[in-house]
Amino acid sequence: MPRVPRLAIVLALGTALAGCAHRERAGKMSVARLAPARVTTIGTNAYLWRAALDTLSFMSIAQTDSNGGVIVTNWYVNPAVPNERMKVSVSILDQDLRADAVRVAAARQLLQGGQWSDTSVQAGTNQRLEEIILQKARDLRRNAAAG
């Protein structure tokens, strides 16, 4: 994977961290502020972008476009299931950290008679990957605010 998008992500998160190191007083309790939900220095939400890359880190990346918010993996073969392979595309649709701002499309193929043939992806796979990415993005945002 090219190093430029990772550098841009690090810079975007560093910028977000720099502005989030203060706290407000609410009565006697100290309330931590959340980091901004919109981080756009790379053309898309940096938390969602980083979370998507982290989630797919076990797969090799075929293509990334941080401005367009697209990540496409190469075909991945799990060593435990050598007759099956998966490919994943992630689209980040908004600059805000929102539940509907990320879409995952997974493709699955089975090896039959020496040929790879398309087959259906297990129900809920795309949704589960979206949930994982969203949770990681929320965690990144919380950690940015705590720093």
Coordinates of C-alpha atoms in Angstrom, one line a residue:
M1 CA 0.0 0.0 0.0
P2 CA 1.3 3.5 -0.8
R3 CA 2.7 5.4 2.2
V4 CA 1.2 8.8 1.2
P5 CA -2.4 8.0 2.3
R6 CA -1.2 6.7 5.7
L7 CA 0.9 9.8 6.2
A8 CA -2.2 11.9 5.4
I9 CA -4.2 10.0 7.9
V10 CA -1.6 10.4 10.6
L11 CA -1.5 14.2 9.9
A12 CA -5.3 14.4 9.9
L13 CA -5.5 12.6 13.3
G14 CA -2.6 14.6 14.7
T15 CA -4.5 17.8 13.8
A16 CA -7.6 16.5 15.4
L17 CA -5.7 15.6 18.5
A18 CA -4.1 19.0 18.8
G19 CA -7.4 20.8 19.1
C20 CA -9.0 18.4 21.5
A21 CA -6.8 18.5 24.6
H22 CA -9.1 20.7 26.7
R23 CA -12.0 19.9 29.1
E24 CA -15.0 21.8 30.3
R25 CA -16.2 21.9 33.8
A26 CA -19.9 21.0 34.4
G27 CA -20.5 21.6 38.1
K28 CA -17.9 19.6 40.0
M29 CA -17.6 16.9 37.2
S30 CA -15.1 17.2 34.4
V31 CA -16.7 16.3 31.1
A32 CA -14.5 15.3 28.2
R33 CA -15.3 16.7 24.8
L34 CA -15.5 14.5 21.8
A35 CA -13.2 15.1 18.9
P36 CA -15.0 16.6 15.9
A37 CA -17.0 14.2 13.9
R38 CA -16.0 15.8 10.6
V39 CA -12.3 15.5 9.7
T40 CA -11.8 16.3 6.1
T41 CA -8.1 17.0 5.4
I42 CA -7.9 13.8 3.3
G43 CA -11.1 14.3 1.4
T44 CA -13.1 11.9 3.6
N45 CA -13.7 11.3 7.3
A46 CA -10.3 10.3 8.7
Y47 CA -11.7 8.2 11.5
L48 CA -13.8 6.1 9.1
W49 CA -10.8 5.9 6.7
R50 CA -8.4 4.7 9.3
A51 CA -10.9 2.3 10.8
A52 CA -11.6 0.8 7.4
L53 CA -7.9 0.3 6.7
D54 CA -7.4 -1.2 10.1
T55 CA -10.3 -3.6 9.7
L56 CA -9.0 -4.8 6.3
S57 CA -5.4 -4.9 7.3
F58 CA -5.2 -8.7 7.1
M59 CA -6.0 -8.4 3.4
S60 CA -3.7 -6.9 0.7
I61 CA -5.0 -3.6 -0.7
A62 CA -5.5 -3.4 -4.4
Q63 CA -6.6 0.3 -4.6
T64 CA -7.2 3.3 -2.4
D65 CA -8.6 6.7 -3.1
S66 CA -8.7 8.8 0.1
N67 CA -10.3 11.7 -1.7
G68 CA -13.1 9.6 -3.1
G69 CA -13.3 7.4 0.0
V70 CA -12.8 4.0 -1.7
I71 CA -10.7 1.0 -0.6
V72 CA -10.6 -2.2 -2.7
T73 CA -8.8 -5.3 -1.6
N74 CA -7.2 -8.0 -3.6
W75 CA -8.7 -11.5 -3.4
Y76 CA -7.9 -13.0 0.0
V77 CA -7.7 -16.7 0.6
N78 CA -7.9 -17.8 4.2
P79 CA -5.3 -20.6 4.7
A80 CA -7.8 -22.6 6.8
V81 CA -10.3 -22.5 3.8
P82 CA -8.1 -22.7 0.6
N83 CA -11.0 -23.3 -1.8
E84 CA -12.7 -20.0 -0.9
R85 CA -11.6 -16.4 -1.5
M86 CA -13.0 -13.0 -0.6
K87 CA -12.7 -9.5 -2.0
V88 CA -14.0 -6.4 -0.2
S89 CA -14.8 -2.8 -1.4
V90 CA -15.4 -0.1 1.2
S91 CA -16.9 3.3 0.3
I92 CA -17.0 6.2 2.7
L93 CA -20.0 8.2 1.6
D94 CA -19.8 11.3 3.9
Q95 CA -17.3 13.5 5.6
D96 CA -19.2 13.1 8.9
L97 CA -18.8 10.1 11.2
R98 CA -22.3 8.7 10.8
A99 CA -23.8 5.2 10.7
D100 CA -24.8 5.6 7.0
A101 CA -21.5 7.0 5.9
V102 CA -19.8 3.7 5.2
R103 CA -20.8 0.9 2.7
V104 CA -19.2 -2.4 2.4
A105 CA -19.5 -4.8 -0.6
A106 CA -17.9 -8.2 -0.3
A107 CA -17.5 -10.7 -3.1
R108 CA -16.9 -14.4 -2.6
Q109 CA -15.7 -17.1 -4.9
L110 CA -15.3 -20.9 -4.5
L111 CA -12.7 -23.1 -6.3
Q112 CA -14.6 -25.8 -8.2
G113 CA -12.9 -28.0 -10.7
G114 CA -9.8 -25.7 -10.9
Q115 CA -12.0 -22.6 -11.7
W116 CA -13.0 -19.8 -9.4
S117 CA -16.8 -19.2 -9.5
D118 CA -18.9 -16.5 -8.0
T119 CA -21.1 -17.4 -5.1
S120 CA -23.2 -15.6 -2.5
V121 CA -21.7 -13.9 0.5
Q122 CA -23.1 -15.0 3.9
A123 CA -26.0 -13.0 5.0
G124 CA -25.0 -10.1 7.2
T125 CA -21.3 -10.1 6.2
N126 CA -21.4 -6.7 4.7
Q127 CA -23.4 -5.2 7.6
R128 CA -21.1 -6.8 10.1
L129 CA -18.0 -5.3 8.5
E130 CA -19.7 -1.9 8.4
E131 CA -20.5 -2.2 12.1
I132 CA -16.9 -3.1 12.9
I133 CA -15.6 -0.2 10.9
L134 CA -18.0 2.2 12.6
Q135 CA -17.1 1.0 16.1
K136 CA -13.4 1.4 15.4
A137 CA -14.0 4.9 14.0
R138 CA -15.9 5.8 17.1
D139 CA -13.1 4.5 19.3
L140 CA -10.6 6.5 17.3
R141 CA -12.7 9.6 17.8
R142 CA -13.0 9.0 21.6
N143 CA -9.2 8.3 21.8
A144 CA -8.5 11.5 19.9
A145 CA -10.5 13.5 22.4
A146 CA -8.9 11.9 25.4
G147 CA -5.4 12.7 24.1

